[in-house]
Coordinates of C-alpha atoms in Angstrom, one line a residue:
D11 CA -270.4 64.0 10.5
V12 CA -266.9 62.6 11.0
Q13 CA -264.4 64.9 9.2
L14 CA -260.8 65.9 9.0
Q15 CA -260.0 69.3 7.7
A16 CA -256.4 70.0 6.7
S17 CA -255.1 73.4 6.0
G18 CA -251.9 75.5 6.3
G19 CA -250.2 74.8 3.1
G20 CA -248.9 77.5 0.8
L21 CA -245.9 78.8 -1.0
V22 CA -242.7 79.3 0.9
Q23 CA -239.0 79.8 0.0
A24 CA -236.5 77.1 0.7
G25 CA -235.4 77.3 4.3
G26 CA -238.8 78.7 5.3
S27 CA -241.5 77.2 7.6
L28 CA -245.1 76.2 7.5
R29 CA -247.5 74.7 10.0
L30 CA -250.1 72.3 8.7
V31 CA -253.3 72.0 10.7
C32 CA -255.7 69.1 10.9
V33 CA -259.0 69.7 12.6
A34 CA -261.2 66.8 13.5
S35 CA -264.9 66.9 14.0
G36 CA -267.4 64.2 14.9
F37 CA -264.9 62.0 16.9
Y38 CA -262.4 62.3 19.8
F39 CA -259.2 62.9 17.9
E40 CA -257.0 62.4 20.9
D41 CA -257.6 58.7 21.0
Y42 CA -256.5 58.2 17.4
V43 CA -253.1 57.9 15.7
I44 CA -252.6 61.0 13.5
G45 CA -250.7 60.4 10.3
W46 CA -249.4 63.0 7.9
F47 CA -248.8 61.8 4.3
R48 CA -247.6 63.6 1.2
Q49 CA -247.8 63.0 -2.5
A50 CA -245.7 64.8 -5.0
P51 CA -246.5 64.8 -8.7
G52 CA -245.7 61.5 -10.4
K53 CA -244.9 59.8 -7.0
E54 CA -246.7 57.6 -4.7
R55 CA -248.2 58.9 -1.5
E56 CA -245.7 58.5 1.4
R57 CA -245.9 58.6 5.1
V58 CA -244.2 61.6 6.6
S59 CA -245.0 61.6 10.3
C60 CA -247.3 60.1 12.9
I61 CA -248.2 60.5 16.5
G62 CA -249.7 57.9 18.8
G63 CA -253.3 57.7 19.8
G64 CA -253.6 58.5 23.5
N65 CA -249.8 58.8 23.8
H66 CA -247.0 60.9 22.5
N67 CA -245.0 58.3 20.6
T68 CA -244.0 59.7 17.2
Y69 CA -242.6 58.6 13.9
Y70 CA -240.7 60.6 11.3
A71 CA -239.6 59.6 7.9
D72 CA -235.8 59.9 7.5
A73 CA -236.3 62.7 5.0
V74 CA -237.9 65.0 7.5
K75 CA -236.2 64.0 10.8
G76 CA -234.9 67.0 12.6
R77 CA -237.0 69.5 10.5
F78 CA -240.6 68.5 11.1
T79 CA -242.4 68.2 14.3
I80 CA -245.8 66.5 14.8
F81 CA -248.0 67.4 17.8
R82 CA -251.6 67.7 18.8
D83 CA -253.8 69.9 20.9
K84 CA -256.3 67.7 22.8
G85 CA -258.5 70.6 23.7
K86 CA -258.9 71.7 20.2
N87 CA -259.3 68.3 18.7
T88 CA -256.5 69.3 16.3
G89 CA -253.2 67.9 15.0
Y90 CA -250.3 69.9 13.6
L91 CA -247.2 69.3 11.5
Q92 CA -244.6 72.0 12.0
M93 CA -242.3 72.1 9.0
N94 CA -239.1 74.0 9.2
S95 CA -236.1 74.3 6.9
L96 CA -238.3 73.4 4.0
K97 CA -236.6 72.1 0.9
P98 CA -237.9 72.0 -2.7
E99 CA -238.2 68.2 -2.4
D100 CA -240.8 68.7 0.4
A101 CA -243.2 70.2 -2.1
A102 CA -246.3 68.0 -2.3
V103 CA -249.9 67.7 -1.4
Y104 CA -250.1 66.9 2.3
Y105 CA -252.9 64.8 3.8
C106 CA -253.8 64.2 7.4
A107 CA -255.3 60.9 8.4
A108 CA -256.5 59.2 11.6
G109 CA -256.6 55.6 12.6
G110 CA -256.0 53.1 15.4
V111 CA -257.6 54.0 18.7
R112 CA -255.0 54.2 21.5
S113 CA -252.3 52.8 19.3
S114 CA -248.6 53.4 18.6
M115 CA -248.7 51.6 15.3
F116 CA -247.7 53.9 12.4
P117 CA -248.2 51.8 9.3
Q118 CA -247.4 52.9 5.8
N119 CA -250.5 51.1 4.6
E120 CA -253.1 53.8 4.0
R121 CA -256.0 51.5 4.4
W122 CA -255.2 51.3 8.1
Y123 CA -256.2 54.9 8.5
G124 CA -260.0 55.1 8.6
F125 CA -260.3 58.9 8.2
W126 CA -258.7 61.2 5.7
G127 CA -258.7 64.9 5.3
Q128 CA -258.5 66.7 1.9
G129 CA -255.0 67.6 0.8
T130 CA -253.3 70.9 1.3
Q131 CA -250.7 72.0 -1.2
V132 CA -247.2 72.9 -0.1
T133 CA -244.9 74.6 -2.6
V134 CA -241.3 75.3 -1.9
S135 CA -239.4 77.6 -4.2
S136 CA -235.6 77.3 -4.5

């Protein structure tokens, strides 16, 4: 089975950190673009960060630049989103997605990403 399993969300105070984890099974994750998206209540899902497939090119939304870091562990078929200096406005359900073999395209269009994990809730208290 091809699957993405996201985890690592939780409740944290403003200024705190969380590390989201996205474990892939059934395919070679390293070749694919990893995208992290988030959706807050009443808002559209938005692209947060991406890392290239087979390369280390990255994308960060302006709102998270300098605070979030995306990376992957090839040996573990896993991607991560390290989130530091969290703000209340970062609270959302976070999703990981995969798409685009050996690509550095990081589109906002969700349909470009062929695989999606379930969401993990991030709550930030002020």
